[in-house]
Amino acid sequence: MTVRIPRSSGRKKGVSPGQPTKHDSKICGRKNVRNMEKFPPDFPMGDVQPGLCLDNSVFNVLKEHSMREEKQSQRHHEKKEHSTQEHVLDPKTRLMLFKMVDSGKLGEVNGCLSTGKEAAVYHAEGGGELEDGTPVPDECAIKIFKTTLNEFFRRDKYIKEDYRFKNRFGKQNPRKIVRLWAEKEMHNLKRLHSHGIHCPKVVLLKKHVLVMSFIGKDQIPAPKLKDSQLTQDQLKSAYHQCVQTMEKMYNDCHLVHADLNEFNMLWFEGRIYIIDVSQSVEPSHPHGLEFLLRDCKNVSTYFSKKGLAETLSHQDLFNKITGLGISAVDDQEFLTQIRAYTQRQQLLDVIYDKKEPYPFDFFFEETMSSRQDDSGSIGVDVKRGKKDLNESKSSESNEEEVLSEKEEETDSDSTDED
């Protein structure tokens, strides 16, 4: 017995032969024309006549082209919004500067003073006040770090091994890394200024914008040491100031500039001013002493080229600053001894578990002693209590020693009797 399967008509059930479906060419064409209205406004579509039908293949090509154009325009727009090129500020940075002027902190932002690989420096008129009432200098320098700079990734060794910032340096976007650089320069400048080293004074920090005091007069910046025309006496004074500054930075501030040269020193009114300390690290940094040796070499090379007879060699200058007394035949051996010394120090820190002291006890005693005037003898009672506690601990330890000695004597007597 044969079973005949009915032939499919190609239509859905309940659809008559004359009824149009969604696959109808005219319906699809009109629908494609309506969907063209969803294209970006900048996409050139021309005049769409009523009753126009657009084939599916043509519509798909136009749709892909519009999407590609939109992505490309967004990419250019994003780059324009977040880039800080030479003499050019991105809109967000412009808005930050406008808010500083509008709030009265700054009077006016003038032209660009200098540009570099990392930042651009602008002149601004101050004279206002901060929120806490601190007066703003009459002339300020605004250092704006470039926010789309890959140079910061290649210089991560200056901040990644710094214990002050290493926990905050990770897989971050460039803008956040640049903020760390700006914050690090602010902290380093404050440390230098607190120890009496001539450098720009920090006014305020806002993300990647650092406002400092202006080294110069009447919008004319102080010349770099490289561009200064110094007499022999001035050159001698500049060298001694530079050596004293390096010694003070290392021994008092516990900082190594790590990029000290004639480009990062200003000569103004007979004094040396230190600038660009964003990469400065502490001597305990794994490469801190190597950076110091490089700074010594830059300083000795510059002043020796200027013909100053009193210039020390970079090795003698390094030993003068650190007091290590390293002696070597050549530079390679000198560097090897520095690295060996650094490794020994790191090993000792690991063995003795060297950590920064937690200052709770110090501040607690200071707080209690400051209340002594009101309460009479709180600070004395605290110290007396600590003393009694220490005495009780020592007495307990002495009692334990006496008991252990008695036990030993009894044991020895029992053995003698046996």
CSV table of C-alpha atoms in Angstrom, one decimal:
chain,number,residue,atom,x,y,z
A,1,MET,CA,0.0,0.0,0.0
A,2,THR,CA,1.5,3.3,-1.0
A,3,VAL,CA,1.0,6.5,1.0
A,4,ARG,CA,0.9,9.7,-0.9
A,5,ILE,CA,2.3,12.8,1.0
A,6,PRO,CA,0.6,16.0,0.0
A,7,ARG,CA,2.8,18.5,-1.7
A,8,SER,CA,3.6,21.7,0.3
A,9,SER,CA,2.3,24.8,-1.3
A,10,GLY,CA,5.1,27.0,0.4
A,11,ARG,CA,2.5,29.0,2.3
A,12,LYS,CA,1.6,29.0,6.0
A,13,LYS,CA,-1.6,27.5,7.1
A,14,GLY,CA,-4.5,30.0,7.0
A,15,VAL,CA,-2.8,32.2,4.4
A,16,SER,CA,-4.6,32.6,1.2
A,17,PRO,CA,-2.6,32.7,-2.1
A,18,GLY,CA,-3.3,36.4,-2.6
A,19,GLN,CA,-2.5,37.6,0.9
A,20,PRO,CA,0.9,39.5,1.3
A,21,THR,CA,3.5,38.4,3.9
A,22,LYS,CA,6.5,40.0,5.5
A,23,HIS,CA,8.7,38.6,2.8
A,24,ASP,CA,6.9,40.6,0.1
A,25,SER,CA,9.5,42.7,-1.8
A,26,LYS,CA,7.5,45.9,-1.7
A,27,ILE,CA,6.7,45.6,2.1
A,28,CYS,CA,10.4,44.8,2.8
A,29,GLY,CA,11.5,47.7,0.6
A,30,ARG,CA,9.3,50.3,2.4
A,31,LYS,CA,10.3,48.9,5.8
A,32,ASN,CA,14.0,49.3,4.9
A,33,VAL,CA,13.3,52.9,4.0
A,34,ARG,CA,11.7,53.5,7.4
A,35,ASN,CA,14.7,51.9,9.2
A,36,MET,CA,17.0,54.2,7.4
A,37,GLU,CA,15.7,56.9,9.7
A,38,LYS,CA,17.5,55.2,12.6
A,39,PHE,CA,20.9,55.8,11.0
A,40,PRO,CA,23.1,58.4,12.6
A,41,PRO,CA,22.1,62.0,11.8
A,42,ASP,CA,25.5,62.7,10.1
A,43,PHE,CA,25.0,59.8,7.7
A,44,PRO,CA,24.2,61.2,4.2
A,45,MET,CA,21.0,59.6,3.0
A,46,GLY,CA,19.8,62.2,0.5
A,47,ASP,CA,16.1,62.9,-0.2
A,48,VAL,CA,13.9,59.9,0.4
A,49,GLN,CA,10.9,60.1,-1.9
A,50,PRO,CA,7.6,58.7,-0.8
A,51,GLY,CA,6.9,55.2,-1.9
A,52,LEU,CA,10.6,54.4,-2.3
A,53,CYS,CA,11.5,50.8,-1.9
A,54,LEU,CA,15.0,49.7,-0.9
A,55,ASP,CA,16.3,46.2,-1.6
A,56,ASN,CA,17.5,44.1,1.3
A,57,SER,CA,21.1,43.7,0.0
A,58,VAL,CA,21.4,47.5,-0.6
A,59,PHE,CA,20.0,48.2,2.9
A,60,ASN,CA,22.4,45.8,4.5
A,61,VAL,CA,25.4,47.5,2.8
A,62,LEU,CA,24.2,50.9,3.9
A,63,LYS,CA,23.7,49.7,7.5
A,64,GLU,CA,27.1,48.2,7.8
A,65,HIS,CA,28.7,51.4,6.4
A,66,SER,CA,26.8,53.6,8.8
A,67,MET,CA,27.8,51.5,11.8
A,68,ARG,CA,31.5,51.6,10.7
A,69,GLU,CA,31.4,55.4,10.2
A,70,GLU,CA,29.8,55.8,13.7
A,71,LYS,CA,32.5,53.7,15.4
A,72,GLN,CA,35.2,55.7,13.6
A,73,SER,CA,33.7,59.0,14.6
A,74,GLN,CA,33.4,57.9,18.2
A,75,ARG,CA,37.0,56.8,18.2
A,76,HIS,CA,38.2,60.2,16.9
A,77,HIS,CA,35.9,62.0,19.3
A,78,GLU,CA,37.2,60.0,22.3
A,79,LYS,CA,40.8,60.7,21.3
A,80,LYS,CA,40.1,64.4,21.0
A,81,GLU,CA,38.3,64.6,24.3
A,82,HIS,CA,41.0,62.8,26.3
A,83,SER,CA,44.2,63.9,24.8
A,84,THR,CA,46.6,66.6,26.1
A,85,GLN,CA,49.0,67.5,23.3
A,86,GLU,CA,51.5,70.3,23.2
A,87,HIS,CA,49.9,73.7,23.8
A,88,VAL,CA,46.5,72.0,23.7
A,89,LEU,CA,44.2,71.3,26.7
A,90,ASP,CA,41.5,68.7,26.6
A,91,PRO,CA,38.0,69.9,27.5
A,92,LYS,CA,38.0,68.4,30.9
A,93,THR,CA,41.2,70.1,31.8
A,94,ARG,CA,39.9,73.4,30.5
A,95,LEU,CA,36.8,73.0,32.7
A,96,MET,CA,39.0,72.4,35.7
A,97,LEU,CA,41.0,75.6,35.0
A,98,PHE,CA,37.8,77.5,34.4
A,99,LYS,CA,36.5,76.4,37.8
A,100,MET,CA,39.7,77.6,39.5
A,101,VAL,CA,39.4,81.0,37.9
A,102,ASP,CA,35.7,81.2,38.6
A,103,SER,CA,36.1,80.3,42.2
A,104,GLY,CA,38.7,83.1,42.7
A,105,LYS,CA,41.7,80.9,43.3
A,106,LEU,CA,43.3,82.1,40.1
A,107,GLY,CA,42.9,85.4,38.3
A,108,GLU,CA,43.8,84.4,34.8
A,109,VAL,CA,45.6,81.6,33.0
A,110,ASN,CA,48.2,82.9,30.5
A,111,GLY,CA,50.3,81.2,27.9
A,112,CYS,CA,52.4,78.1,27.9
A,113,LEU,CA,55.9,78.4,29.5
A,114,SER,CA,57.4,75.1,28.5
A,115,THR,CA,56.4,71.6,27.3
A,116,GLY,CA,58.0,68.2,27.8
A,117,LYS,CA,57.4,64.6,27.3
A,118,GLU,CA,55.4,64.3,30.6
A,119,ALA,CA,53.7,67.7,31.1
A,120,ALA,CA,53.1,71.2,30.0
A,121,VAL,CA,53.6,74.2,32.3
A,122,TYR,CA,51.4,77.4,32.0
A,123,HIS,CA,51.6,80.7,33.7
A,124,ALA,CA,48.7,82.0,35.8
A,125,GLU,CA,47.9,85.0,37.9
A,126,GLY,CA,47.0,84.3,41.5
A,127,GLY,CA,46.2,86.6,44.3
A,128,GLY,CA,43.1,84.7,45.5
A,129,GLU,CA,42.6,82.4,48.5
A,130,LEU,CA,42.0,78.7,48.9
A,131,GLU,CA,39.0,77.2,50.9
A,132,ASP,CA,41.0,77.2,54.1
A,133,GLY,CA,42.0,80.9,53.7
A,134,THR,CA,45.6,80.2,52.5
A,135,PRO,CA,46.6,83.0,50.2
A,136,VAL,CA,47.6,82.1,46.6
A,137,PRO,CA,50.9,83.6,45.3
A,138,ASP,CA,50.6,86.5,42.9
A,139,GLU,CA,52.1,84.4,40.1
A,140,CYS,CA,51.6,80.7,39.8
A,141,ALA,CA,52.9,77.9,37.5
A,142,ILE,CA,50.3,75.3,36.5
A,143,LYS,CA,51.8,71.9,35.6
A,144,ILE,CA,49.4,69.8,33.6
A,145,PHE,CA,50.5,66.2,33.1
A,146,LYS,CA,49.7,64.7,29.7
A,147,THR,CA,46.9,62.1,30.1
A,148,THR,CA,47.5,60.0,27.1
A,149,LEU,CA,51.2,59.4,27.4
A,150,ASN,CA,52.7,55.9,27.2
A,151,GLU,CA,55.9,57.2,28.6
A,152,PHE,CA,54.5,56.7,32.1
A,153,PHE,CA,54.2,53.0,31.5
A,154,ARG,CA,57.9,52.8,30.6
A,155,ARG,CA,58.8,54.7,33.8
A,156,ASP,CA,56.8,52.7,36.1
A,157,LYS,CA,59.9,51.6,38.0
A,158,TYR,CA,60.0,55.0,39.7
A,159,ILE,CA,56.6,54.6,41.3
A,160,LYS,CA,55.9,50.8,41.4
A,161,GLU,CA,58.7,50.1,43.9
A,162,ASP,CA,58.0,53.2,46.0
A,163,TYR,CA,56.3,52.0,49.2
A,164,ARG,CA,54.2,55.1,49.3
A,165,PHE,CA,52.4,54.3,46.0
A,166,LYS,CA,53.2,50.7,45.1
A,167,ASN,CA,49.9,49.4,46.5
A,168,ARG,CA,48.0,51.9,44.3
A,169,PHE,CA,49.9,51.2,41.1
A,170,GLY,CA,48.4,48.3,39.2
A,171,LYS,CA,46.4,47.7,36.1
A,172,GLN,CA,45.0,51.2,35.9
A,173,ASN,CA,44.1,53.4,33.0
A,174,PRO,CA,46.6,56.1,31.9
A,175,ARG,CA,44.6,58.9,33.5
A,176,LYS,CA,44.7,57.3,37.0
A,177,ILE,CA,48.4,56.6,36.6
A,178,VAL,CA,49.0,60.2,35.7
A,179,ARG,CA,47.2,61.3,38.8
A,180,LEU,CA,49.6,59.2,40.9
A,181,TRP,CA,52.5,61.0,39.2
A,182,ALA,CA,51.0,64.4,40.0
A,183,GLU,CA,50.3,63.3,43.6
A,184,LYS,CA,53.8,62.0,44.0
A,185,GLU,CA,55.4,65.3,42.8
A,186,MET,CA,53.2,67.2,45.2
A,187,HIS,CA,54.4,65.0,48.2
A,188,ASN,CA,58.0,65.3,47.1
A,189,LEU,CA,57.8,69.1,46.7
A,190,LYS,CA,56.2,69.4,50.1
A,191,ARG,CA,59.0,67.3,51.7
A,192,LEU,CA,61.7,69.4,50.0
A,193,HIS,CA,60.1,72.6,51.1
A,194,SER,CA,59.7,71.5,54.7
A,195,HIS,CA,63.4,71.0,54.9
A,196,GLY,CA,64.3,74.4,53.5
A,197,ILE,CA,65.3,73.3,50.0
A,198,HIS,CA,64.6,75.9,47.3
A,199,CYS,CA,61.8,74.5,45.0
A,200,PRO,CA,58.3,75.6,43.9
A,201,LYS,CA,55.8,75.7,46.7
A,202,VAL,CA,52.7,73.6,46.2
A,203,VAL,CA,49.4,75.6,46.1
A,204,LEU,CA,46.9,72.9,45.2
A,205,LEU,CA,46.4,69.7,43.3
A,206,LYS,CA,43.4,68.7,41.3
A,207,LYS,CA,43.7,65.3,39.6
A,208,HIS,CA,46.5,65.7,37.0
A,209,VAL,CA,46.7,69.5,37.4
A,210,LEU,CA,49.3,70.8,39.9
A,211,VAL,CA,49.4,74.5,40.8
A,212,MET,CA,52.7,75.8,42.2
A,213,SER,CA,54.4,79.0,43.0
A,214,PHE,CA,56.1,80.7,40.0
A,215,ILE,CA,59.9,80.8,39.9
A,216,GLY,CA,60.5,84.0,38.0
A,217,LYS,CA,59.1,87.5,37.8
A,218,ASP,CA,56.6,89.4,35.6
A,219,GLN,CA,55.6,86.3,33.6
A,220,ILE,CA,59.3,85.7,32.7
A,221,PRO,CA,60.4,82.3,34.1
A,222,ALA,CA,63.7,81.7,35.7
A,223,PRO,CA,66.2,80.3,33.2
A,224,LYS,CA,67.3,76.7,33.4
A,225,LEU,CA,70.9,76.2,34.6
A,226,LYS,CA,71.7,75.0,31.1
A,227,ASP,CA,70.6,78.3,29.6
A,228,SER,CA,72.1,80.6,32.3
A,229,GLN,CA,75.1,82.7,31.5
A,230,LEU,CA,77.1,82.5,34.7
A,231,THR,CA,80.4,84.0,35.7
A,232,GLN,CA,83.1,81.9,37.3
A,233,ASP,CA,82.1,82.9,40.8
A,234,GLN,CA,78.4,82.2,40.1
A,235,LEU,CA,79.3,78.9,38.6
A,236,LYS,CA,81.3,78.0,41.7
A,237,SER,CA,78.3,79.1,43.9
A,238,ALA,CA,75.9,77.1,41.8
A,239,TYR,CA,78.0,73.9,42.2
A,240,HIS,CA,78.3,74.2,45.9
A,241,GLN,CA,74.6,74.9,46.2
A,242,CYS,CA,73.9,71.8,44.1
A,243,VAL,CA,76.1,69.6,46.2
A,244,GLN,CA,74.6,70.9,49.4
A,245,THR,CA,71.1,70.4,48.0
A,246,MET,CA,71.9,66.8,47.1
A,247,GLU,CA,73.3,66.1,50.5
A,248,LYS,CA,70.3,67.6,52.2
A,249,MET,CA,67.9,65.7,50.0
A,250,TYR,CA,69.6,62.4,50.7
A,251,ASN,CA,70.3,62.8,54.5
A,252,ASP,CA,67.4,65.0,55.6
A,253,CYS,CA,64.6,64.5,53.1
A,254,HIS,CA,65.5,60.9,52.4
A,255,LEU,CA,64.9,61.5,48.7
A,256,VAL,CA,66.9,60.9,45.5
A,257,HIS,CA,66.0,63.1,42.6
A,258,ALA,CA,66.6,60.4,40.0
A,259,ASP,CA,66.7,62.8,37.1
A,260,LEU,CA,69.0,65.7,38.3
A,261,ASN,CA,70.7,67.5,35.5
A,262,GLU,CA,71.1,71.1,34.2
A,263,PHE,CA,67.6,70.9,32.7
A,264,ASN,CA,65.9,70.3,36.0
A,265,MET,CA,67.6,73.1,38.0
A,266,LEU,CA,66.7,76.8,37.7
A,267,TRP,CA,68.9,79.8,38.4
A,268,PHE,CA,67.0,82.7,40.0
A,269,GLU,CA,68.4,85.5,42.1
A,270,GLY,CA,71.7,83.8,42.8
A,271,ARG,CA,70.1,80.5,44.0
A,272,ILE,CA,69.5,77.0,42.6
A,273,TYR,CA,65.9,75.8,42.5
A,274,ILE,CA,65.1,72.1,42.1
A,275,ILE,CA,62.2,71.2,39.8
A,276,ASP,CA,60.6,68.1,38.3
A,277,VAL,CA,60.6,65.7,41.2
A,278,SER,CA,57.8,63.5,40.1
A,279,GLN,CA,60.2,60.6,39.6
A,280,SER,CA,62.1,61.1,42.9
A,281,VAL,CA,62.4,58.1,45.1
A,282,GLU,CA,63.7,57.2,48.6
A,283,PRO,CA,67.2,55.8,49.1
A,284,SER,CA,65.6,52.5,50.2
A,285,HIS,CA,64.2,52.1,46.7
A,286,PRO,CA,65.8,49.0,45.0
A,287,HIS,CA,67.4,51.3,42.4
A,288,GLY,CA,67.7,54.4,44.7
A,289,LEU,CA,71.5,54.4,44.9
A,290,GLU,CA,71.9,53.7,41.2
A,291,PHE,CA,69.7,56.7,40.5
A,292,LEU,CA,71.9,58.8,42.9
A,293,LEU,CA,75.0,57.7,41.1
A,294,ARG,CA,73.5,58.8,37.8
A,295,ASP,CA,72.6,62.2,39.3
A,296,CYS,CA,76.2,62.6,40.5
A,297,LYS,CA,77.5,61.7,37.1
A,298,ASN,CA,75.2,64.3,35.4
A,299,VAL,CA,76.2,67.0,37.8
A,300,SER,CA,79.9,66.3,37.7
A,301,THR,CA,79.9,66.1,33.9
A,302,TYR,CA,78.1,69.4,33.5
A,303,PHE,CA,80.3,71.5,35.8
A,304,SER,CA,83.5,69.9,34.6
A,305,LYS,CA,82.5,70.8,31.0
A,306,LYS,CA,82.0,74.4,32.2
A,307,GLY,CA,85.7,74.4,33.4
A,308,LEU,CA,85.1,74.4,37.1
A,309,ALA,CA,88.3,73.0,38.7
A,310,GLU,CA,86.7,72.2,42.0
A,311,THR,CA,84.3,69.7,40.5
A,312,LEU,CA,84.5,66.3,42.2
A,313,SER,CA,84.3,63.0,40.2
A,314,HIS,CA,80.9,61.3,40.3
A,315,GLN,CA,82.3,58.6,42.5
A,316,ASP,CA,83.7,61.0,45.1
A,317,LEU,CA,80.5,63.0,45.0
A,318,PHE,CA,78.5,59.8,45.6
A,319,ASN,CA,80.7,58.9,48.6
A,320,LYS,CA,80.5,62.5,49.9
A,321,ILE,CA,76.7,62.4,49.9
A,322,THR,CA,76.2,58.8,51.2
A,323,GLY,CA,79.2,58.4,53.3
A,324,LEU,CA,79.6,54.8,52.1
A,325,GLY,CA,83.3,55.1,51.1
A,326,ILE,CA,83.1,52.8,48.1
A,327,SER,CA,86.3,52.5,46.1
A,328,ALA,CA,86.6,50.8,42.7
A,329,VAL,CA,88.8,50.7,39.7
A,330,ASP,CA,86.2,51.6,37.1
A,331,ASP,CA,82.5,52.5,36.9
A,332,GLN,CA,81.3,48.9,36.4
A,333,GLU,CA,83.0,47.7,39.6
A,334,PHE,CA,81.6,50.8,41.5
A,335,LEU,CA,78.1,50.0,40.3
A,336,THR,CA,78.5,46.3,41.2
A,337,GLN,CA,79.4,47.3,44.7
A,338,ILE,CA,76.4,49.6,45.0
A,339,ARG,CA,74.1,46.8,43.9
A,340,ALA,CA,75.7,44.4,46.3
A,341,TYR,CA,75.2,46.9,49.1
A,342,THR,CA,71.6,47.3,48.2
A,343,GLN,CA,71.0,43.6,48.2
A,344,ARG,CA,72.6,43.2,51.6
A,345,GLN,CA,70.3,46.0,53.0
A,346,GLN,CA,67.2,44.4,51.5
A,347,LEU,CA,68.2,41.1,53.0
A,348,LEU,CA,68.7,42.6,56.4
A,349,ASP,CA,65.3,44.3,56.2
A,350,VAL,CA,63.8,40.9,55.4
A,351,ILE,CA,65.6,39.1,58.3
A,352,TYR,CA,64.8,41.7,60.9
A,353,ASP,CA,61.3,42.3,59.4
A,354,LYS,CA,62.0,46.1,59.2
A,355,LYS,CA,58.7,47.9,59.1
A,356,GLU,CA,57.6,51.5,59.6
A,357,PRO,CA,56.8,52.1,63.3
A,358,TYR,CA,53.1,52.5,64.0
A,359,PRO,CA,52.8,55.9,65.6
A,360,PHE,CA,49.7,55.2,67.7
A,361,ASP,CA,51.6,55.2,71.0
A,362,PHE,CA,53.3,58.4,70.2
A,363,PHE,CA,50.2,60.3,69.3
A,364,PHE,CA,48.3,58.8,72.2
A,365,GLU,CA,50.9,60.1,74.7
A,366,GLU,CA,50.9,63.4,72.9
A,367,THR,CA,47.1,63.7,73.2
A,368,MET,CA,47.0,62.7,76.8
A,369,SER,CA,49.8,65.1,77.7
A,370,SER,CA,48.0,67.9,75.9
A,371,ARG,CA,45.0,67.3,78.2
A,372,GLN,CA,47.1,67.6,81.3
A,373,ASP,CA,46.3,71.2,81.7
A,374,ASP,CA,42.6,70.5,81.9
A,375,SER,CA,42.6,67.3,84.0
A,376,GLY,CA,45.6,67.9,86.1
A,377,SER,CA,47.6,64.7,85.9
A,378,ILE,CA,46.3,62.5,83.1
A,379,GLY,CA,49.5,62.4,81.2
A,380,VAL,CA,51.5,61.6,84.4
A,381,ASP,CA,49.0,58.8,85.3
A,382,VAL,CA,49.4,57.3,81.8
A,383,LYS,CA,53.2,57.2,82.1
A,384,ARG,CA,53.0,55.9,85.7
A,385,GLY,CA,50.6,53.2,84.6
A,386,LYS,CA,52.9,52.1,81.9
A,387,LYS,CA,55.8,52.1,84.3
A,388,ASP,CA,53.9,50.0,86.8
A,389,LEU,CA,53.0,47.6,84.1
A,390,ASN,CA,56.6,47.2,83.0
A,391,GLU,CA,57.7,46.7,86.6
A,392,SER,CA,55.0,44.1,87.1
A,393,LYS,CA,56.1,42.3,84.0
A,394,SER,CA,59.8,42.4,85.1
A,395,SER,CA,58.9,41.1,88.6
A,396,GLU,CA,56.9,38.3,87.1
A,397,SER,CA,59.8,37.3,84.9
A,398,ASN,CA,62.2,37.5,88.0
A,399,GLU,CA,59.8,35.2,90.0
A,400,GLU,CA,59.8,32.7,87.1
A,401,GLU,CA,63.6,32.7,87.1
A,402,VAL,CA,63.8,32.1,90.8
A,403,LEU,CA,61.3,29.2,90.6
A,404,SER,CA,63.2,27.6,87.8
A,405,GLU,CA,66.4,27.8,89.8
A,406,LYS,CA,64.8,26.2,92.9
A,407,GLU,CA,63.5,23.4,90.7
A,408,GLU,CA,66.9,22.8,89.3
A,409,GLU,CA,68.4,22.7,92.9
A,410,THR,CA,65.8,20.2,94.1
A,411,ASP,CA,66.5,18.0,91.1
A,412,SER,CA,70.3,18.1,91.7
A,413,ASP,CA,69.8,17.2,95.4
A,414,SER,CA,67.6,14.2,94.5
A,415,THR,CA,70.2,12.9,92.2
A,416,ASP,CA,72.9,13.3,94.8
A,417,GLU,CA,70.9,11.3,97.4
A,418,ASP,CA,70.4,8.5,94.9
